[in-house]
Amino acid sequence: MTPLPVFDGHNDVLLRLRELGRPDGGVRAFLEGGAGGHLDLPRAREGGLFGGLFAAFTPSRQLGVDYLALMRAAQYDVPLPEPLPLAEAQAATLAMAAILLRIERASEGAVATCRSVADIRQAKENGALAAVLHIEGAEAIGPNLDALHVLHAAGLRSLGPVWSRPNVFGHGAPFRFPSSPDIGPGLSQAGRDLVLECDALRIVLDLSHLNEAGFWDVARLSRAPLVATHSNAHALTPHARNLTDRQLDAIRDTGGLVGLNFATCFLREDGRMRADTPLETMARHLDHLIGRLGVDHVGFGSDFDGAVVPFELQDVAGLPRLIEALRRYGFDQETLEKLAWRNWLGVLERIWGG
């Protein structure tokens, strides 16, 4: 049986490939599989994934903290990392963008980097994996924003101003449970300038790691639909990274979208990062998101290769098991298609244009 097509709002495979340390940047590992992680081309095909936002994320070097171990506790407050140096972030971001472009070149048409919804639809029709370049945490972009224009020309179409650490643009929501997202100040002047420039370039502004004050700053400044590529419902899991009902209502009012994060610490009522998490928890979050946003404004934002996902899902090849679980939960075929891909293409079209 052919799996339901899926477009996913967030993965960290480019970082995983870079960290393999292979001379080709992990290109063959992605195209041929067999190198672990959650995502590669063979498993994407098996699971029905036809596209998504591929993040370039620069990890913090000095932490020495095992995030996943800390987030198995009943309560936790992971220390915020120090800001990253611009040169370090730029080098890492360019390396990951280059990996994506090398994958495309070596794939002989099996992978396409996409800059428009028309590109995504054409890739889908051709049976190619449609990859959109995203940056998670804008440390690679200095306050003069010159790099933003260069990266946009290279294919950047989605940007998270912060990860869960401070930078020149604003403040990220920490990995803290239980906690409100209302932590710290909002955007700096550089952050406000970044929002306006992204609007002008029609770059998606990803709200997923912003604290609440930063979220509301973007909501006031941006004229584009609000998007959180990989976030869940704070009402069900009171994690600092999840969105309150008031935030969800604001996203709804702009015609935006929230992508369900598969990371178990943002799904479970106890906030723990544990793989023994039933798929029903994902259905409950989707139910809540649909209840606040409407069925046309919710999608998937897996966080593959960046988190612990439910064991029953396991990796991207397990997407049909998630779809079947949602079907059993009560979602009909039209709703499943909207969640799986149609809603993502709709919001990207509203932001990017045709």
Short mmCIF file of C-alpha atoms in Angstrom, two decimals:
data_model
loop_
_atom_site.label_atom_id
_atom_site.label_comp_id
_atom_site.label_asym_id
_atom_site.label_seq_id
_atom_site.Cartn_x
_atom_site.Cartn_y
_atom_site.Cartn_z
CA MET A 1 0.00 0.00 0.00
CA THR A 2 1.35 3.43 -0.94
CA PRO A 3 1.95 5.54 2.19
CA LEU A 4 0.21 8.88 2.62
CA PRO A 5 2.50 11.69 1.37
CA VAL A 6 4.03 13.78 4.18
CA PHE A 7 5.68 17.21 4.20
CA ASP A 8 7.49 17.79 7.50
CA GLY A 9 8.20 21.14 9.10
CA HIS A 10 11.50 20.38 10.85
CA ASN A 11 14.42 17.97 10.90
CA ASP A 12 18.07 18.14 11.97
CA VAL A 13 19.57 15.62 9.55
CA LEU A 14 22.09 18.11 8.14
CA LEU A 15 23.73 18.46 11.56
CA ARG A 16 23.82 14.68 12.01
CA LEU A 17 25.43 14.24 8.60
CA ARG A 18 28.03 16.93 9.36
CA GLU A 19 28.87 15.27 12.66
CA LEU A 20 29.59 11.98 10.90
CA GLY A 21 32.85 13.66 9.87
CA ARG A 22 33.00 11.98 6.47
CA PRO A 23 34.96 13.46 3.55
CA ASP A 24 31.81 13.79 1.42
CA GLY A 25 29.87 15.51 4.22
CA GLY A 26 27.63 12.48 4.71
CA VAL A 27 26.13 12.71 1.22
CA ARG A 28 26.33 8.98 0.49
CA ALA A 29 25.07 8.17 3.98
CA PHE A 30 21.94 10.19 3.26
CA LEU A 31 21.37 8.87 -0.24
CA GLU A 32 22.08 5.21 0.54
CA GLY A 33 21.09 4.94 4.22
CA GLY A 34 22.62 2.72 6.85
CA ALA A 35 24.20 5.45 9.01
CA GLY A 36 21.64 5.52 11.83
CA GLY A 37 19.58 8.48 12.93
CA HIS A 38 15.97 9.08 11.97
CA LEU A 39 16.14 10.26 8.38
CA ASP A 40 17.74 9.32 5.06
CA LEU A 41 16.45 9.01 1.51
CA PRO A 42 15.59 5.26 1.52
CA ARG A 43 13.63 5.54 4.76
CA ALA A 44 11.95 8.78 3.62
CA ARG A 45 10.64 6.92 0.59
CA GLU A 46 9.49 4.02 2.76
CA GLY A 47 7.61 6.35 5.10
CA GLY A 48 6.04 8.59 2.44
CA LEU A 49 8.05 11.71 3.26
CA PHE A 50 8.24 13.76 0.07
CA GLY A 51 9.59 17.00 1.51
CA GLY A 52 10.25 19.28 4.42
CA LEU A 53 12.25 22.06 6.03
CA PHE A 54 15.87 20.95 6.52
CA ALA A 55 17.46 22.86 9.40
CA ALA A 56 21.00 24.17 9.61
CA PHE A 57 21.57 24.27 13.39
CA THR A 58 24.85 25.08 15.12
CA PRO A 59 25.04 23.37 18.53
CA SER A 60 26.59 25.05 21.56
CA ARG A 61 30.16 23.84 21.96
CA GLN A 62 30.86 24.56 25.63
CA LEU A 63 27.82 23.16 27.37
CA GLY A 64 29.03 19.71 28.40
CA VAL A 65 25.39 19.06 29.29
CA ASP A 66 23.45 15.97 28.24
CA TYR A 67 20.09 17.54 27.35
CA LEU A 68 18.35 14.24 26.84
CA ALA A 69 19.49 12.84 30.20
CA LEU A 70 18.40 15.98 32.06
CA MET A 71 14.99 15.91 30.42
CA ARG A 72 14.23 12.43 31.75
CA ALA A 73 13.81 13.89 35.25
CA ALA A 74 10.46 14.80 36.83
CA GLN A 75 11.46 18.48 36.76
CA TYR A 76 14.35 20.17 35.00
CA ASP A 77 15.81 23.53 34.07
CA VAL A 78 18.60 23.13 31.51
CA PRO A 79 21.05 26.08 31.74
CA LEU A 80 20.92 28.46 28.81
CA PRO A 81 24.11 28.25 26.72
CA GLU A 82 26.28 31.27 26.05
CA PRO A 83 25.80 33.09 22.73
CA LEU A 84 27.70 31.64 19.76
CA PRO A 85 30.46 33.60 17.99
CA LEU A 86 29.36 34.85 14.57
CA ALA A 87 32.30 33.29 12.69
CA GLU A 88 31.71 29.86 14.22
CA ALA A 89 27.99 29.92 13.43
CA GLN A 90 28.60 31.11 9.86
CA ALA A 91 31.13 28.37 9.16
CA ALA A 92 28.80 25.67 10.48
CA THR A 93 25.73 27.03 8.69
CA LEU A 94 27.53 27.26 5.35
CA ALA A 95 28.84 23.72 5.80
CA MET A 96 25.32 22.35 6.37
CA ALA A 97 23.84 24.36 3.48
CA ALA A 98 26.62 22.94 1.30
CA ILE A 99 25.77 19.39 2.42
CA LEU A 100 22.21 19.90 1.22
CA LEU A 101 23.37 21.25 -2.14
CA ARG A 102 25.86 18.39 -2.53
CA ILE A 103 23.12 15.88 -1.76
CA GLU A 104 20.99 17.42 -4.48
CA ARG A 105 23.83 17.34 -7.01
CA ALA A 106 24.79 13.73 -6.22
CA SER A 107 21.20 12.46 -6.13
CA GLU A 108 20.69 12.55 -9.91
CA GLY A 109 17.24 14.07 -9.51
CA ALA A 110 16.15 12.15 -6.39
CA VAL A 111 16.50 15.24 -4.15
CA ALA A 112 15.59 18.81 -5.09
CA THR A 113 16.32 21.97 -3.10
CA CYS A 114 13.15 24.04 -3.39
CA ARG A 115 12.67 27.80 -3.28
CA SER A 116 8.94 27.99 -4.03
CA VAL A 117 5.76 25.99 -3.62
CA ALA A 118 5.85 25.40 -7.37
CA ASP A 119 9.27 23.78 -6.87
CA ILE A 120 7.87 21.57 -4.10
CA ARG A 121 4.89 20.48 -6.20
CA GLN A 122 7.16 19.73 -9.16
CA ALA A 123 9.49 17.65 -6.96
CA LYS A 124 6.50 15.75 -5.59
CA GLU A 125 5.26 15.06 -9.11
CA ASN A 126 8.75 13.88 -10.12
CA GLY A 127 9.04 11.56 -7.12
CA ALA A 128 11.93 13.64 -5.72
CA LEU A 129 12.47 14.62 -2.08
CA ALA A 130 11.68 18.36 -1.81
CA ALA A 131 14.17 19.95 0.61
CA VAL A 132 13.76 23.55 1.80
CA LEU A 133 16.71 25.20 3.57
CA HIS A 134 15.88 26.44 7.08
CA ILE A 135 18.14 28.02 9.71
CA GLU A 136 17.45 27.27 13.37
CA GLY A 137 18.94 30.11 15.40
CA ALA A 138 20.17 33.09 13.37
CA GLU A 139 23.65 33.32 14.89
CA ALA A 140 25.13 33.03 11.39
CA ILE A 141 23.45 36.30 10.39
CA GLY A 142 25.07 39.42 11.78
CA PRO A 143 23.02 42.47 12.77
CA ASN A 144 23.80 44.14 9.43
CA LEU A 145 21.75 41.31 7.80
CA ASP A 146 24.10 41.00 4.81
CA ALA A 147 24.32 37.24 5.29
CA LEU A 148 20.51 36.98 5.24
CA HIS A 149 20.44 38.20 1.64
CA VAL A 150 23.28 35.90 0.57
CA LEU A 151 21.65 32.87 2.21
CA HIS A 152 18.27 33.77 0.69
CA ALA A 153 19.91 33.76 -2.74
CA ALA A 154 21.32 30.30 -1.89
CA GLY A 155 17.83 29.00 -1.10
CA LEU A 156 17.03 30.00 2.49
CA ARG A 157 13.25 30.21 2.83
CA SER A 158 12.63 29.66 6.56
CA LEU A 159 14.38 31.04 9.63
CA GLY A 160 14.10 30.70 13.39
CA PRO A 161 15.58 33.90 14.91
CA VAL A 162 16.71 32.00 18.02
CA TRP A 163 17.30 28.53 19.34
CA SER A 164 17.01 27.94 23.10
CA ARG A 165 19.83 30.37 23.91
CA PRO A 166 20.24 34.16 23.66
CA ASN A 167 21.69 35.82 20.59
CA VAL A 168 21.93 39.32 19.13
CA PHE A 169 18.30 39.10 17.95
CA GLY A 170 16.48 37.86 21.05
CA HIS A 171 16.02 35.19 23.69
CA GLY A 172 15.09 31.53 23.37
CA ALA A 173 12.71 29.58 25.56
CA PRO A 174 14.76 27.28 27.82
CA PHE A 175 14.30 23.53 28.19
CA ARG A 176 12.39 23.91 31.45
CA PHE A 177 9.56 21.82 32.89
CA PRO A 178 7.14 22.75 34.28
CA SER A 179 7.31 26.34 33.14
CA SER A 180 5.53 29.14 31.34
CA PRO A 181 7.13 30.37 28.08
CA ASP A 182 6.92 33.90 29.56
CA ILE A 183 10.63 34.09 30.41
CA GLY A 184 12.82 37.11 29.81
CA PRO A 185 12.76 40.06 27.42
CA GLY A 186 11.66 40.10 23.80
CA LEU A 187 13.44 40.97 20.58
CA SER A 188 16.33 43.41 20.41
CA GLN A 189 16.36 46.20 17.83
CA ALA A 190 18.40 43.87 15.61
CA GLY A 191 15.70 41.25 16.07
CA ARG A 192 12.98 43.66 15.05
CA ASP A 193 15.00 44.60 11.96
CA LEU A 194 15.39 40.90 11.15
CA VAL A 195 11.62 40.35 11.29
CA LEU A 196 10.96 43.20 8.86
CA GLU A 197 13.67 42.02 6.45
CA CYS A 198 12.35 38.45 6.50
CA ASP A 199 8.91 39.80 5.70
CA ALA A 200 10.35 41.75 2.77
CA LEU A 201 12.14 38.64 1.46
CA ARG A 202 9.13 36.40 2.20
CA ILE A 203 11.15 34.15 4.50
CA VAL A 204 9.10 32.12 6.98
CA LEU A 205 9.72 33.30 10.56
CA ASP A 206 9.74 30.25 12.81
CA LEU A 207 8.50 31.05 16.33
CA SER A 208 9.20 27.63 17.83
CA HIS A 209 12.15 28.51 20.10
CA LEU A 210 11.28 32.13 20.92
CA ASN A 211 10.22 33.00 24.44
CA GLU A 212 6.75 34.48 24.83
CA ALA A 213 7.83 38.14 24.77
CA GLY A 214 9.69 37.51 21.51
CA PHE A 215 6.65 35.73 20.09
CA TRP A 216 4.44 38.75 20.72
CA ASP A 217 7.06 41.09 19.26
CA VAL A 218 7.00 39.09 16.01
CA ALA A 219 3.19 39.01 16.08
CA ARG A 220 3.11 42.83 16.31
CA LEU A 221 5.74 43.44 13.64
CA SER A 222 5.18 40.80 10.97
CA ARG A 223 2.49 41.00 8.33
CA ALA A 224 2.95 37.33 7.37
CA PRO A 225 1.08 34.33 8.77
CA LEU A 226 2.65 33.25 12.07
CA VAL A 227 4.33 29.83 11.98
CA ALA A 228 5.77 27.57 14.68
CA THR A 229 7.39 24.75 12.74
CA HIS A 230 7.83 22.30 15.65
CA SER A 231 5.86 23.15 18.81
CA ASN A 232 3.07 21.61 20.88
CA ALA A 233 0.26 22.61 23.25
CA HIS A 234 1.24 24.08 26.62
CA ALA A 235 -2.24 23.28 27.95
CA LEU A 236 -1.41 19.55 27.70
CA THR A 237 2.33 19.65 28.43
CA PRO A 238 3.40 22.73 30.44
CA HIS A 239 6.89 22.97 28.97
CA ALA A 240 8.53 26.36 28.36
CA ARG A 241 8.91 25.41 24.67
CA ASN A 242 5.20 24.77 24.11
CA LEU A 243 2.60 27.32 22.99
CA THR A 244 -0.15 28.69 25.21
CA ASP A 245 -3.73 28.81 23.99
CA ARG A 246 -3.43 32.58 23.60
CA GLN A 247 -0.42 32.10 21.31
CA LEU A 248 -2.28 29.45 19.33
CA ASP A 249 -5.20 31.83 18.89
CA ALA A 250 -2.83 34.50 17.53
CA ILE A 251 -1.40 32.04 15.00
CA ARG A 252 -4.94 31.10 13.95
CA ASP A 253 -5.94 34.74 13.49
CA THR A 254 -3.11 35.30 10.96
CA GLY A 255 -3.83 32.16 8.93
CA GLY A 256 -0.61 30.57 10.19
CA LEU A 257 0.36 27.04 11.15
CA VAL A 258 1.79 24.92 13.98
CA GLY A 259 3.78 21.77 13.20
CA LEU A 260 3.39 19.02 15.80
CA ASN A 261 6.77 18.26 17.40
CA PHE A 262 7.37 14.50 17.82
CA ALA A 263 9.87 15.03 20.69
CA THR A 264 8.41 13.16 23.64
CA CYS A 265 9.27 15.80 26.27
CA PHE A 266 6.88 18.21 24.52
CA LEU A 267 4.16 15.54 24.21
CA ARG A 268 4.01 13.82 27.59
CA GLU A 269 2.05 15.25 30.51
CA ASP A 270 5.11 14.65 32.72
CA GLY A 271 7.46 16.46 30.31
CA ARG A 272 9.95 13.58 30.16
CA MET A 273 12.10 12.69 27.18
CA ARG A 274 11.28 8.99 27.01
CA ALA A 275 10.71 6.76 24.01
CA ASP A 276 8.03 4.68 25.78
CA THR A 277 5.43 7.28 24.79
CA PRO A 278 2.27 6.06 23.04
CA LEU A 279 1.28 7.55 19.70
CA GLU A 280 -2.05 8.51 21.30
CA THR A 281 -0.25 11.40 23.04
CA MET A 282 0.46 12.84 19.60
CA ALA A 283 -3.20 12.50 18.64
CA ARG A 284 -4.26 14.35 21.80
CA HIS A 285 -1.97 17.28 21.00
CA LEU A 286 -3.24 17.36 17.42
CA ASP A 287 -6.81 17.35 18.76
CA HIS A 288 -6.04 20.36 20.95
CA LEU A 289 -4.19 22.22 18.22
CA ILE A 290 -7.03 21.64 15.75
CA GLY A 291 -9.52 22.79 18.39
CA ARG A 292 -7.73 26.13 18.77
CA LEU A 293 -6.34 26.71 15.27
CA GLY A 294 -8.79 24.92 13.00
CA VAL A 295 -8.10 21.89 10.84
CA ASP A 296 -6.41 23.95 8.09
CA HIS A 297 -3.63 25.30 10.31
CA VAL A 298 -1.92 22.25 11.82
CA GLY A 299 0.79 20.02 10.35
CA PHE A 300 3.78 17.92 11.35
CA GLY A 301 7.15 19.24 12.57
CA SER A 302 8.87 16.04 13.58
CA ASP A 303 12.27 17.18 14.93
CA PHE A 304 13.73 13.99 13.40
CA ASP A 305 17.44 13.66 14.20
CA GLY A 306 17.06 16.26 16.94
CA ALA A 307 15.07 14.51 19.65
CA VAL A 308 13.79 11.27 21.18
CA VAL A 309 10.58 10.26 19.37
CA PRO A 310 8.07 7.57 20.40
CA PHE A 311 9.54 4.09 20.03
CA GLU A 312 6.53 2.90 18.04
CA LEU A 313 7.31 5.56 15.43
CA GLN A 314 11.08 4.95 15.61
CA ASP A 315 12.11 6.96 12.52
CA VAL A 316 10.79 8.47 9.29
CA ALA A 317 9.93 5.02 7.91
CA GLY A 318 7.39 4.76 10.76
CA LEU A 319 5.21 7.63 9.51
CA PRO A 320 2.56 5.21 8.15
CA ARG A 321 2.21 3.82 11.70
CA LEU A 322 1.52 7.34 12.97
CA ILE A 323 -1.03 7.94 10.21
CA GLU A 324 -2.77 4.66 11.05
CA ALA A 325 -2.82 5.53 14.76
CA LEU A 326 -4.41 8.89 13.96
CA ARG A 327 -6.95 7.13 11.74
CA ARG A 328 -7.88 4.81 14.61
CA TYR A 329 -8.13 7.83 16.91
CA GLY A 330 -10.84 9.25 14.63
CA PHE A 331 -9.20 11.52 12.05
CA ASP A 332 -10.79 11.08 8.62
CA GLN A 333 -8.90 10.92 5.30
CA GLU A 334 -9.38 14.60 4.44
CA THR A 335 -8.05 15.67 7.84
CA LEU A 336 -5.08 13.31 7.58
CA GLU A 337 -4.12 14.71 4.18
CA LYS A 338 -4.31 18.26 5.52
CA LEU A 339 -2.16 17.39 8.53
CA ALA A 340 0.32 15.37 6.47
CA TRP A 341 1.04 17.88 3.69
CA ARG A 342 -1.72 20.07 2.32
CA ASN A 343 -1.68 22.57 5.20
CA TRP A 344 2.07 23.06 4.96
CA LEU A 345 1.95 23.83 1.25
CA GLY A 346 -0.97 26.17 1.89
CA VAL A 347 0.82 28.30 4.49
CA LEU A 348 4.04 28.37 2.47
CA GLU A 349 2.06 29.64 -0.51
CA ARG A 350 0.50 32.35 1.65
CA ILE A 351 3.94 33.50 2.81
CA TRP A 352 6.07 32.97 -0.31
CA GLY A 353 3.44 33.62 -2.93
CA GLY A 354 2.93 31.30 -5.88
#
